[in-house]
CSV table of C-alpha atoms and ligand atoms in Angstrom, one decimal:
chain,number,residue,atom,x,y,z
A,1,MET,CA,-68.8,-88.0,24.7
A,2,ALA,CA,-69.2,-87.0,28.3
A,3,GLY,CA,-71.6,-84.6,30.0
A,4,ASN,CA,-70.6,-82.9,33.2
A,5,TRP,CA,-73.7,-81.6,34.9
A,6,LYS,CA,-71.8,-79.8,37.6
A,7,MET,CA,-74.2,-78.7,40.4
A,8,TYR,CA,-77.4,-78.9,38.3
A,9,LYS,CA,-80.5,-81.2,38.4
A,10,THR,CA,-82.4,-82.9,41.2
A,11,PRO,CA,-83.1,-86.7,41.0
A,12,ALA,CA,-86.6,-85.9,39.5
A,13,GLU,CA,-85.0,-83.7,36.9
A,14,THR,CA,-82.4,-86.4,36.2
A,15,THR,CA,-85.2,-89.0,35.5
A,16,ALA,CA,-87.0,-86.5,33.2
A,17,PHE,CA,-83.8,-85.8,31.3
A,18,PHE,CA,-83.2,-89.5,30.6
A,19,GLU,CA,-86.8,-90.1,29.4
A,20,ARG,CA,-86.1,-87.6,26.6
A,21,PHE,CA,-82.4,-88.4,26.1
A,22,ARG,CA,-82.6,-92.2,25.8
A,23,PRO,CA,-84.5,-92.5,22.6
A,24,LEU,CA,-82.3,-89.8,21.0
A,25,VAL,CA,-79.1,-91.8,21.5
A,26,GLU,CA,-80.5,-95.3,21.2
A,27,ARG,CA,-78.7,-96.0,17.9
A,28,SER,CA,-75.5,-94.1,18.8
A,29,GLU,CA,-73.0,-96.9,18.7
A,30,HIS,CA,-70.0,-94.9,17.3
A,31,CYS,CA,-69.0,-93.7,20.7
A,32,GLU,CA,-69.2,-94.1,24.5
A,33,VAL,CA,-71.7,-91.8,26.2
A,34,VAL,CA,-71.1,-90.8,29.8
A,35,ILE,CA,-73.2,-88.5,32.0
A,36,CYS,CA,-71.9,-87.2,35.3
A,37,PRO,CA,-74.7,-85.9,37.6
A,38,PRO,CA,-74.2,-84.6,41.1
A,39,PHE,CA,-73.9,-87.3,43.8
A,40,THR,CA,-77.5,-87.0,44.8
A,41,GLY,CA,-78.6,-87.7,41.2
A,42,LEU,CA,-76.4,-90.8,40.6
A,43,ALA,CA,-79.0,-93.4,41.8
A,44,ALA,CA,-81.7,-91.9,39.6
A,45,ALA,CA,-79.3,-91.7,36.6
A,46,VAL,CA,-78.1,-95.3,37.1
A,47,GLN,CA,-81.7,-96.5,37.2
A,48,ALA,CA,-82.7,-94.5,34.2
A,49,ALA,CA,-79.7,-95.6,32.1
A,50,ALA,CA,-80.1,-99.3,33.0
A,51,GLY,CA,-80.3,-101.5,29.8
A,52,THR,CA,-78.8,-98.7,27.6
A,53,ARG,CA,-75.2,-98.0,26.5
A,54,ILE,CA,-75.2,-94.8,28.5
A,55,ARG,CA,-72.7,-94.9,31.4
A,56,ILE,CA,-72.8,-92.8,34.6
A,57,GLY,CA,-70.0,-91.1,36.3
A,58,ALA,CA,-69.4,-89.0,39.4
A,59,GLN,CA,-67.7,-85.6,39.4
A,60,ASN,CA,-65.3,-86.0,42.2
A,61,LEU,CA,-64.3,-88.5,45.0
A,62,PHE,CA,-62.1,-88.7,48.1
A,63,TRP,CA,-59.1,-91.1,47.9
A,64,ALA,CA,-59.6,-93.0,51.2
A,65,ARG,CA,-61.8,-96.1,51.0
A,66,GLU,CA,-63.8,-95.1,54.0
A,67,GLY,CA,-63.3,-93.3,57.3
A,68,ALA,CA,-64.0,-90.2,59.3
A,69,TYR,CA,-64.1,-87.7,56.4
A,70,THR,CA,-67.4,-85.8,56.8
A,71,GLY,CA,-69.0,-84.9,53.6
A,72,GLU,CA,-66.8,-87.0,51.3
A,73,VAL,CA,-67.6,-89.9,49.1
A,74,SER,CA,-65.1,-92.7,48.2
A,75,ALA,CA,-64.3,-94.5,44.9
A,76,PRO,CA,-65.7,-97.9,46.1
A,77,MET,CA,-69.0,-96.1,47.1
A,78,ILE,CA,-69.3,-94.5,43.7
A,79,ARG,CA,-68.6,-97.9,42.0
A,80,ALA,CA,-71.2,-99.6,44.2
A,81,ALA,CA,-73.7,-96.9,43.2
A,82,GLY,CA,-73.4,-98.2,39.7
A,83,CYS,CA,-71.0,-95.7,38.2
A,84,SER,CA,-68.3,-96.6,35.7
A,85,HIS,CA,-66.5,-93.2,35.5
A,86,VAL,CA,-65.4,-90.3,37.6
A,87,ILE,CA,-64.2,-86.8,36.7
A,88,ILE,CA,-61.0,-85.9,38.6
A,89,GLY,CA,-59.2,-82.5,38.8
A,90,HIS,CA,-61.8,-80.4,37.1
A,91,SER,CA,-60.6,-76.7,37.1
A,92,GLU,CA,-63.6,-75.7,39.2
A,93,ARG,CA,-62.3,-78.2,41.9
A,94,ARG,CA,-58.8,-76.8,41.5
A,95,GLN,CA,-60.0,-73.2,41.7
A,96,TYR,CA,-62.7,-73.4,44.5
A,97,PHE,CA,-61.9,-76.6,46.5
A,98,GLY,CA,-58.1,-76.7,46.7
A,99,GLU,CA,-57.5,-79.6,44.3
A,100,THR,CA,-53.8,-80.0,43.5
A,101,ASP,CA,-51.9,-82.1,41.1
A,102,GLU,CA,-50.9,-84.3,44.0
A,103,SER,CA,-54.5,-84.8,45.1
A,104,VAL,CA,-55.4,-85.5,41.5
A,105,LEU,CA,-52.9,-88.4,41.4
A,106,LYS,CA,-54.2,-89.9,44.7
A,107,LYS,CA,-57.8,-89.7,43.6
A,108,THR,CA,-56.9,-91.2,40.2
A,109,VAL,CA,-55.2,-94.2,41.8
A,110,SER,CA,-58.1,-94.7,44.2
A,111,ALA,CA,-60.6,-94.6,41.2
A,112,LEU,CA,-58.6,-97.1,39.3
A,113,GLU,CA,-58.3,-99.4,42.3
A,114,ALA,CA,-62.1,-99.4,42.6
A,115,GLY,CA,-62.6,-100.2,38.9
A,116,LEU,CA,-63.7,-96.7,37.8
A,117,THR,CA,-62.4,-95.0,34.7
A,118,PRO,CA,-61.0,-91.6,35.7
A,119,ILE,CA,-61.5,-88.7,33.4
A,120,VAL,CA,-58.6,-86.5,34.4
A,121,CYS,CA,-58.7,-82.8,33.6
A,122,VAL,CA,-55.9,-80.4,32.8
A,123,GLY,CA,-56.0,-76.9,31.4
A,124,GLU,CA,-54.5,-73.4,31.6
A,125,ARG,CA,-56.0,-70.2,32.9
A,126,LEU,CA,-56.4,-67.1,30.6
A,127,GLU,CA,-53.4,-65.2,32.1
A,128,GLU,CA,-51.3,-68.3,31.7
A,129,ARG,CA,-52.2,-68.5,28.0
A,130,GLU,CA,-51.7,-64.8,27.5
A,131,ALA,CA,-48.2,-65.1,29.1
A,132,GLY,CA,-47.3,-67.9,26.6
A,133,LYS,CA,-47.2,-70.5,29.3
A,134,THR,CA,-49.9,-72.9,28.1
A,135,GLU,CA,-47.5,-75.8,27.3
A,136,ALA,CA,-45.5,-75.3,30.5
A,137,VAL,CA,-48.8,-75.3,32.6
A,138,LEU,CA,-50.0,-78.5,30.9
A,139,ALA,CA,-46.6,-80.1,31.4
A,140,GLY,CA,-46.6,-79.1,35.0
A,141,GLN,CA,-50.0,-80.5,35.7
A,142,PHE,CA,-49.1,-83.7,34.0
A,143,ARG,CA,-45.7,-84.2,35.6
A,144,GLY,CA,-46.9,-83.2,39.0
A,145,GLY,CA,-49.9,-85.4,38.8
A,146,ILE,CA,-50.7,-88.4,36.6
A,147,ALA,CA,-47.1,-88.9,35.4
A,148,GLY,CA,-46.9,-90.7,38.8
A,149,LEU,CA,-49.1,-93.5,37.6
A,150,GLY,CA,-47.7,-96.9,36.4
A,151,PRO,CA,-47.9,-97.6,32.7
A,152,GLN,CA,-50.8,-100.0,33.2
A,153,GLN,CA,-52.7,-97.5,35.3
A,154,PHE,CA,-52.1,-94.8,32.8
A,155,ALA,CA,-53.5,-97.0,30.0
A,156,ALA,CA,-56.9,-97.2,31.9
A,157,ILE,CA,-57.5,-93.4,32.2
A,158,VAL,CA,-59.1,-90.9,29.9
A,159,MET,CA,-57.7,-87.3,29.8
A,160,ALA,CA,-59.6,-84.1,29.2
A,161,TYR,CA,-58.1,-80.8,28.1
A,162,GLU,CA,-60.2,-77.9,29.4
A,163,PRO,CA,-58.8,-74.4,28.9
A,164,VAL,CA,-60.2,-72.5,31.9
A,165,TRP,CA,-61.0,-69.4,29.8
A,166,ALA,CA,-63.3,-71.5,27.6
A,167,ILE,CA,-65.4,-73.0,30.4
A,168,GLY,CA,-68.9,-71.5,30.6
A,169,THR,CA,-67.8,-68.4,28.8
A,170,GLY,CA,-69.1,-69.2,25.3
A,171,LYS,CA,-65.5,-68.8,24.1
A,172,THR,CA,-64.6,-72.2,22.6
A,173,ALA,CA,-61.0,-72.8,21.8
A,174,THR,CA,-60.7,-72.9,18.0
A,175,PRO,CA,-60.2,-76.5,16.8
A,176,GLU,CA,-56.6,-75.6,16.0
A,177,ILE,CA,-55.8,-74.2,19.5
A,178,ALA,CA,-57.4,-77.2,21.1
A,179,ALA,CA,-55.5,-79.6,18.8
A,180,ASP,CA,-52.2,-77.8,19.6
A,181,ALA,CA,-52.8,-78.3,23.3
A,182,HIS,CA,-53.8,-82.0,22.8
A,183,ARG,CA,-50.5,-82.5,20.9
A,184,ALA,CA,-48.6,-80.9,23.7
A,185,ILE,CA,-50.3,-83.2,26.2
A,186,ARG,CA,-49.6,-86.2,24.0
A,187,GLY,CA,-46.0,-85.1,23.8
A,188,GLU,CA,-45.8,-85.3,27.6
A,189,VAL,CA,-47.5,-88.8,27.5
A,190,ARG,CA,-44.9,-90.0,24.9
A,191,ALA,CA,-42.0,-88.7,27.0
A,192,LYS,CA,-43.2,-90.5,30.1
A,193,PHE,CA,-45.1,-93.6,28.9
A,194,GLY,CA,-43.9,-94.1,25.3
A,195,ALA,CA,-45.3,-93.7,21.8
A,196,GLY,CA,-47.9,-96.5,22.2
A,197,ALA,CA,-49.5,-94.9,25.2
A,198,ALA,CA,-49.5,-91.5,23.5
A,199,ALA,CA,-51.3,-92.9,20.5
A,200,ALA,CA,-53.8,-94.8,22.6
A,201,VAL,CA,-54.8,-92.3,25.2
A,202,ARG,CA,-58.1,-90.6,24.6
A,203,ILE,CA,-58.1,-86.9,25.2
A,204,LEU,CA,-61.4,-85.1,25.4
A,205,TYR,CA,-61.8,-81.4,24.7
A,206,GLY,CA,-64.0,-79.4,27.1
A,207,GLY,CA,-65.0,-75.7,27.1
A,208,SER,CA,-68.2,-74.3,25.6
A,209,VAL,CA,-68.8,-77.3,23.3
A,210,LYS,CA,-72.2,-76.8,21.6
A,211,PRO,CA,-74.2,-78.5,18.9
A,212,ASP,CA,-72.9,-76.0,16.4
A,213,ASN,CA,-69.2,-76.3,17.0
A,214,VAL,CA,-68.7,-80.0,17.9
A,215,LYS,CA,-68.2,-81.1,14.3
A,216,ASN,CA,-65.3,-78.9,13.7
A,217,LEU,CA,-63.7,-79.8,17.0
A,218,MET,CA,-64.2,-83.6,16.3
A,219,ALA,CA,-62.7,-83.1,12.8
A,220,GLN,CA,-59.3,-82.7,14.5
A,221,PRO,CA,-57.7,-86.1,14.7
A,222,GLU,CA,-56.1,-85.0,18.0
A,223,ILE,CA,-59.5,-84.6,19.6
A,224,ASP,CA,-61.0,-88.0,20.6
A,225,GLY,CA,-64.2,-86.7,22.3
A,226,VAL,CA,-65.7,-83.9,24.3
A,227,LEU,CA,-66.5,-83.1,27.9
A,228,VAL,CA,-69.6,-80.9,27.8
A,229,GLY,CA,-71.0,-78.7,30.6
A,230,GLY,CA,-73.9,-76.4,29.9
A,231,ALA,CA,-75.0,-78.0,26.6
A,232,SER,CA,-75.2,-81.5,28.3
A,233,LEU,CA,-78.1,-80.3,30.5
A,234,ASP,CA,-80.6,-80.3,27.6
A,235,PRO,CA,-81.4,-83.7,26.2
A,236,ALA,CA,-81.8,-82.6,22.6
A,237,SER,CA,-78.7,-80.5,22.6
A,238,PHE,CA,-76.5,-83.2,24.2
A,239,ALA,CA,-78.0,-85.8,21.8
A,240,THR,CA,-77.1,-83.6,18.9
A,241,ILE,CA,-73.5,-83.4,20.2
A,242,VAL,CA,-73.3,-87.2,20.7
A,243,ASN,CA,-74.6,-87.7,17.2
A,244,PHE,CA,-72.4,-85.0,15.6
B,1,LIG,P1,-69.1,-75.7,29.5
B,1,LIG,O1,-69.4,-76.7,28.4
B,1,LIG,O2,-70.4,-75.2,30.2
B,1,LIG,O3,-68.2,-74.6,29.0
B,1,LIG,O4,-68.3,-76.5,30.6
B,1,LIG,C1,-67.2,-77.2,30.2
B,1,LIG,C2,-66.8,-78.1,31.4
B,1,LIG,O5,-66.3,-77.6,32.4
B,1,LIG,C3,-67.0,-79.5,31.3
B,1,LIG,O6,-66.4,-80.2,32.3
C-alpha cells in the first residue's frame, strides 16, 4: 500500500503526518506500507518512520550515479537518504517532464543497482481507452521499457497500473476494468519473463483510490495493492486504506 504525495507537504507537515499516522498502522502487518514524499521531505519522513515498518520512497530519480546534471537526484543518493523505494514513470512525469519508456528503463536499472525497489507505472490516457487501444498502449509501454530488464532484475520490481483518466479525477476504474488491465499486463509479463514471473509480480492499482472503494478493488485477486495520491495526504484516510 503506497502513498504518492506528489508535490505536497513541507518537512514540518511531513513530521506532523507521521505523528498521527504511525499509531494508526502500528499493527498493520498484513502488507508493506510505503510513503513517497517530495525530495525535500525525505529526511523528515525517514526520521519519523524510523523503528516502524513504514518504508519511504522517492518519486523520481536520474539514472546517472553523479555528475553535472543540475537539479537532478541519483539512485545512490536516494538510497543513502534512507529510502527503500522509488516511483518511476508516473504519468505526470511522462506528461509534463518528457519521461519515455526508454528513460523509464534506464531509471529502473539504476534504481535496482542502488538497491532500491522501483515502482514502475504504466497506464493509458482517456482517448486511448476510448479508441479501444488500452491493451496496445500497456503492451507498448511494457515492451518499450521494462521488458528490457533481465529476469532477475524484473523479479525485484513492483508495477503499478494507473489509468491516466482516473488520476485525481475522482473517477476510479471499476474493479473489473482495473483487473482486466492487470491481466493484460500480466500477459505481457508472462510472454517475456514466463509464468512464474507473471504470477509473482506485484501490480498495484492507482487512480482515485479512497477509503470507500479500496475494499472492492483489493477484492480482485489481480490487484495486489494500491498506489494512492490525494487520499494518502491525510493520515486517517490513508490508514483506513492500509487497514482495508
Ligand atoms: P489520486 O489517488 O490522487 O487519483 O492519484 C493517483 C496517483 O497518481 C498515484 O500515483
